[in-house]
């Protein structure tokens, strides 16, 4: 990526030379060039929210910015940032890496926002960051034109102050906000809580209230794909070691915990918001003394080979705005490695995604457990 301070080499995480997707786009470039053209001072605390693969903080580190802070919900994004900073020669600790669950800086002089896909996550984070913003804070957001809507601008204006947008350049746009110390945005509505429907098809789940941090997939209702999987979960698991892979708010793993008192559960997701939700829901409903593992990470990459009996997953098929099955393929491959011989992966997905073909390539088999016009539940067994 060409920046005003020189070229930087950037990759996503995990690195894959076959991956056609770049680790930056025109929105990142537009913001960086705007900072130099506008003469924005970078000597104070510069907080960067939603920097997807570290493109912004890597460039700003090369620019000699003051106290750089990145705030991210993505484990993969944070690992990409570490690698990109190291490749660029940044000193260890040059950028403070915070998650969306961490306390933000007490004072922010420049706030840069890469607009996330989730409007809820943007709302939550702007509420959390607002107390650190002062009258002289420079606030600039960026995103592709298709990512910035009237609702996006409304959030900036309501929570932080008067907001306007720039002209589009290479299908990217900037958001300029003037801090209003008198702004009264009201309470942060996140995390959000709702009661699972009475017809939730899993023993013991119906009517239970679940907690959802902002940005968790389908945070305001039970996802219809998850609902379909809940109606077709394996039973009689005994003391099986079970992973809820890409757990989201953890409802699938919680259903197993309630139905299988001796099962050992692991909840894992690359989203800090998701794992926080899953852990809170487990603590609320699994019963006193019941334990489980909760991991923010790269799927099952850190789980010992052959250590699991069952993996359950409703995998994503988007990476930010890009539609791709790369994430699902990696999750399936990780599951196969982590499963013991005879262990099983159960997956729910949209029928049109063709996961049965992918599973046959990776496991050598794929069985249809259940299907309807929109979804299928598939089972693959490690030989």
XYZ file of C-alpha atoms in Angstrom:
383
model
C 0.000 0.000 0.000
C 1.328 3.415 -0.951
C 1.049 5.935 1.866
C 2.236 9.554 2.256
C 5.133 8.178 4.335
C 6.214 5.427 1.952
C 5.090 1.989 0.859
C 4.118 -0.697 3.371
C 3.649 -4.392 2.695
C 0.459 -5.727 4.253
C -1.099 -9.168 4.585
C -4.197 -10.613 6.185
C -4.024 -13.290 8.847
C -3.391 -16.119 8.452
C -1.183 -15.404 5.459
C -2.173 -17.296 2.332
C -0.515 -16.474 -1.003
C -3.612 -17.844 -2.762
C -5.902 -15.340 -1.056
C -6.973 -12.743 -3.659
C -8.264 -10.272 -1.038
C -6.019 -7.353 -0.077
C -5.334 -6.189 3.467
C -6.389 -2.608 2.646
C -8.665 -0.708 0.298
C -9.344 2.765 -1.096
C -10.999 3.881 2.160
C -7.764 3.317 4.094
C -5.757 5.186 1.457
C -8.209 8.086 1.346
C -8.042 8.612 5.103
C -4.243 8.501 5.257
C -3.820 10.998 2.429
C -6.433 13.272 4.020
C -4.431 13.400 7.257
C -1.370 14.766 5.474
C -3.277 17.094 3.149
C -5.218 18.586 6.076
C -2.120 18.921 8.241
C -3.702 16.944 11.060
C -1.402 16.843 14.076
C -0.571 13.310 15.195
C 1.546 14.021 18.265
C -1.128 13.245 20.853
C -3.140 10.094 21.482
C -4.366 8.693 18.182
C -7.070 6.039 18.548
C -7.974 3.914 15.537
C -11.230 1.994 15.732
C -11.993 -0.883 13.373
C -8.630 -1.009 11.587
C -9.341 -4.273 9.811
C -5.873 -5.685 9.138
C -3.683 -3.000 10.660
C -3.214 -0.924 7.513
C -3.944 2.359 9.278
C -1.808 1.925 12.391
C 1.057 0.415 10.374
C 1.138 3.505 8.158
C 0.714 5.897 11.103
C 3.510 4.181 12.999
C 5.795 4.843 10.043
C 4.613 8.466 10.139
C 5.875 8.838 13.699
C 2.458 9.363 15.274
C 2.346 9.877 19.039
C 0.567 7.367 21.264
C -1.079 4.991 18.812
C -3.979 2.844 19.998
C -5.841 0.300 17.888
C -9.287 -0.910 19.036
C -10.505 -4.072 17.347
C -13.086 -6.826 17.790
C -11.151 -9.231 15.565
C -8.474 -11.653 16.747
C -7.426 -12.249 13.155
C -7.204 -8.511 12.554
C -5.024 -8.049 15.635
C -2.675 -10.837 14.572
C -2.437 -9.313 11.096
C -1.628 -5.965 12.725
C 1.186 -7.513 14.769
C 2.693 -9.099 11.664
C 2.329 -5.980 9.534
C 3.893 -3.748 12.192
C 6.822 -6.123 12.609
C 7.332 -6.308 8.849
C 7.360 -2.511 8.677
C 10.064 -2.363 11.341
C 7.915 -0.863 14.096
C 9.356 -1.160 17.579
C 7.646 -3.656 19.889
C 4.852 -1.869 21.712
C 4.734 0.971 19.169
C 0.963 0.490 19.006
C -1.231 -0.330 21.993
C -3.594 -3.081 20.867
C -6.952 -3.003 22.644
C -10.029 -5.118 22.096
C -13.562 -3.763 22.005
C -13.979 -5.251 25.487
C -11.071 -3.275 26.963
C -11.355 0.140 28.595
C -10.586 2.796 25.965
C -7.970 5.555 26.455
C -8.960 8.266 28.943
C -8.253 11.059 26.435
C -8.202 10.920 22.630
C -6.757 13.709 20.488
C -7.358 12.105 17.084
C -10.091 9.515 16.578
C -10.018 7.586 13.306
C -12.874 5.217 12.587
C -12.913 2.557 9.904
C -16.700 2.043 9.646
C -17.491 -1.572 10.610
C -20.004 -3.789 8.879
C -22.061 -3.858 12.075
C -23.917 -0.629 12.837
C -24.511 -1.955 16.356
C -20.787 -2.325 16.984
C -20.218 1.236 15.746
C -22.938 2.520 18.094
C -21.525 0.688 21.089
C -17.951 1.795 20.464
C -18.815 5.450 19.827
C -20.686 5.464 23.149
C -17.644 3.949 24.867
C -15.216 6.393 23.237
C -17.308 9.561 23.647
C -16.087 10.361 27.214
C -12.488 10.438 25.933
C -13.261 12.951 23.178
C -12.699 16.646 23.922
C -13.564 19.853 22.073
C -10.321 19.799 20.041
C -10.383 16.119 19.095
C -10.090 15.520 15.364
C -12.646 12.874 14.338
C -12.496 11.308 10.888
C -14.281 8.176 9.733
C -13.738 6.279 6.510
C -15.417 3.551 4.508
C -16.435 2.534 1.057
C -19.516 4.350 -0.259
C -21.614 1.173 0.102
C -20.660 0.979 3.798
C -21.718 4.501 4.767
C -25.450 5.116 5.110
C -27.645 7.820 6.601
C -27.897 5.679 9.736
C -24.092 5.675 9.998
C -23.909 9.460 9.894
C -26.791 9.729 12.360
C -24.798 7.742 14.936
C -21.745 9.989 14.627
C -23.929 13.092 14.910
C -26.046 11.886 17.829
C -23.191 10.527 19.911
C -20.235 12.780 19.050
C -21.400 15.949 17.280
C -22.223 17.635 13.940
C -21.246 15.408 11.025
C -20.736 15.775 7.292
C -19.325 13.605 4.531
C -16.714 14.189 1.855
C -16.903 13.706 -1.869
C -16.332 10.134 -2.986
C -12.872 9.136 -4.234
C -12.372 5.667 -5.746
C -15.758 4.710 -4.273
C -14.562 5.669 -0.773
C -15.840 8.444 1.442
C -14.744 10.261 4.595
C -16.855 11.251 7.594
C -15.979 14.486 9.403
C -17.382 15.079 12.884
C -16.958 18.158 15.080
C -17.003 17.197 18.760
C -19.869 18.675 20.740
C -19.070 18.633 24.474
C -22.753 19.298 25.181
C -23.965 16.288 23.200
C -26.397 14.087 25.130
C -26.493 10.774 23.240
C -28.439 8.920 25.920
C -27.534 5.526 27.370
C -25.642 2.881 25.432
C -28.236 0.241 24.422
C -25.580 -2.515 24.322
C -25.332 -5.256 25.389
C -28.821 -6.231 24.225
C -30.957 -8.875 25.904
C -33.884 -10.855 24.546
C -35.800 -13.970 25.533
C -35.466 -16.996 23.285
C -38.805 -17.861 21.631
C -41.137 -20.338 23.265
C -40.763 -22.638 20.256
C -36.950 -22.744 20.359
C -36.274 -26.372 19.304
C -33.812 -27.411 22.019
C -34.573 -28.784 25.498
C -34.373 -26.164 28.235
C -33.618 -23.135 26.043
C -37.087 -21.716 25.424
C -37.776 -18.480 27.268
C -34.255 -18.027 28.566
C -32.843 -14.517 28.287
C -29.621 -14.288 26.284
C -27.072 -11.474 26.383
C -25.620 -10.160 23.137
C -22.703 -7.765 22.900
C -22.812 -5.330 19.981
C -21.562 -6.757 16.712
C -22.478 -10.373 17.475
C -24.181 -11.988 14.493
C -27.979 -11.669 14.688
C -27.737 -9.988 18.090
C -31.411 -9.017 18.380
C -33.072 -12.365 17.624
C -32.442 -16.077 17.204
C -30.799 -16.649 13.825
C -32.902 -18.937 11.613
C -29.906 -21.072 10.660
C -28.997 -21.553 14.311
C -32.630 -22.362 15.051
C -32.554 -25.110 12.422
C -29.346 -26.590 13.867
C -30.810 -26.501 17.395
C -33.613 -28.754 16.208
C -31.179 -31.377 14.925
C -28.368 -31.588 17.457
C -26.866 -35.002 18.249
C -28.034 -36.555 21.514
C -26.606 -38.967 24.084
C -23.127 -37.448 24.077
C -22.093 -38.591 27.548
C -18.760 -37.058 28.529
C -17.869 -36.016 24.973
C -15.551 -33.078 24.385
C -17.592 -30.657 22.276
C -16.569 -27.402 20.568
C -18.970 -24.658 19.501
C -16.847 -23.327 16.642
C -17.618 -19.740 15.630
C -19.827 -19.670 18.702
C -21.396 -16.209 18.396
C -23.501 -15.735 21.526
C -22.989 -19.396 22.423
C -26.607 -20.587 22.144
C -25.645 -23.833 20.364
C -23.051 -24.778 22.959
C -25.428 -23.754 25.746
C -28.084 -26.092 24.312
C -25.578 -28.955 24.505
C -24.611 -28.006 28.061
C -28.257 -28.063 29.196
C -29.088 -31.360 27.452
C -25.796 -33.157 28.172
C -24.749 -32.604 31.814
C -21.487 -34.563 31.451
C -20.300 -33.024 28.171
C -17.163 -30.871 28.224
C -17.712 -27.621 26.293
C -15.359 -25.288 24.438
C -16.645 -22.017 22.962
C -14.419 -20.356 20.395
C -14.740 -17.392 18.039
C -12.451 -14.795 16.504
C -14.677 -12.010 17.880
C -14.041 -10.709 21.383
C -17.648 -9.498 21.529
C -18.926 -12.972 20.640
C -16.894 -14.860 23.233
C -17.850 -12.329 25.921
C -21.506 -12.949 25.042
C -21.105 -16.724 25.043
C -19.361 -16.718 28.416
C -22.006 -14.528 30.042
C -24.840 -16.674 28.670
C -23.148 -19.850 29.892
C -22.632 -18.390 33.368
C -26.272 -17.284 33.491
C -27.852 -20.561 32.455
C -25.523 -23.594 32.599
C -25.859 -24.065 36.339
C -23.679 -23.376 39.342
C -20.379 -25.215 39.219
C -20.577 -26.059 35.510
C -17.340 -25.167 33.730
C -16.434 -24.616 30.082
C -13.580 -23.225 28.007
C -13.820 -19.856 26.242
C -11.237 -18.914 23.625
C -10.850 -15.938 21.316
C -8.656 -17.212 18.529
C -8.181 -18.533 15.036
C -10.839 -21.222 15.044
C -9.451 -24.446 16.509
C -5.860 -23.717 15.485
C -4.623 -23.871 19.084
C -6.644 -26.938 20.085
C -4.523 -30.116 20.330
C -4.930 -32.540 17.445
C -7.295 -35.425 18.141
C -8.642 -33.878 21.337
C -12.320 -33.335 20.412
C -15.233 -35.715 19.938
C -17.689 -33.310 18.317
C -17.533 -29.918 16.612
C -20.692 -27.890 15.962
C -20.617 -24.886 13.650
C -22.688 -22.293 11.828
C -19.778 -20.795 9.851
C -19.767 -17.281 8.379
C -19.555 -16.778 4.633
C -18.442 -13.131 4.674
C -15.119 -11.471 5.426
C -16.174 -7.870 6.062
C -17.972 -6.974 2.794
C -16.515 -9.836 0.721
C -18.484 -13.047 0.209
C -16.123 -15.995 0.503
C -16.042 -19.615 1.659
C -12.387 -19.329 2.688
C -13.251 -18.966 6.371
C -15.558 -22.000 6.314
C -12.944 -24.132 4.540
C -10.345 -23.250 7.144
C -12.800 -23.982 9.953
C -13.599 -27.406 8.465
C -9.898 -28.238 8.072
C -9.180 -27.124 11.646
C -12.068 -29.260 12.879
C -10.748 -32.355 11.126
C -7.320 -31.921 12.695
C -8.771 -31.309 16.175
C -11.175 -34.284 16.066
C -10.220 -37.757 17.210
C -10.656 -40.635 14.721
C -14.392 -41.233 14.540
C -15.112 -37.694 15.780
C -17.790 -35.702 13.988
C -18.310 -32.221 12.578
C -21.922 -31.024 12.344
C -22.488 -27.930 10.209
C -25.513 -25.821 9.316
C -25.403 -23.642 6.222
C -27.430 -22.147 3.440
C -28.250 -24.860 0.934
C -26.728 -22.911 -1.965
C -23.266 -22.748 -0.356
C -22.518 -26.357 -1.295
C -20.755 -27.253 1.942
C -21.303 -30.943 1.223
C -18.747 -30.707 -1.589
C -16.200 -28.966 0.637
C -16.702 -31.494 3.436
C -16.178 -34.418 1.067
C -12.889 -32.903 -0.056
C -11.670 -32.422 3.499
C -13.193 -35.421 5.337
C -13.852 -37.781 2.442
C -17.528 -37.956 3.411
C -20.610 -35.837 4.069
C -24.063 -36.941 5.215
C -27.270 -34.911 5.111
C -28.787 -34.905 8.607
C -31.707 -32.576 7.839
C -32.740 -30.032 5.255
C -35.411 -27.529 4.353
C -35.712 -25.213 1.332
C -33.134 -22.790 2.798
C -30.771 -24.725 5.116
C -29.019 -28.061 5.469
C -27.436 -29.707 8.479
C -24.465 -31.838 7.411
C -22.383 -34.400 9.286
C -18.815 -35.375 8.447
C -16.829 -38.091 10.265
C -13.069 -38.163 10.651
C -11.739 -41.475 9.386
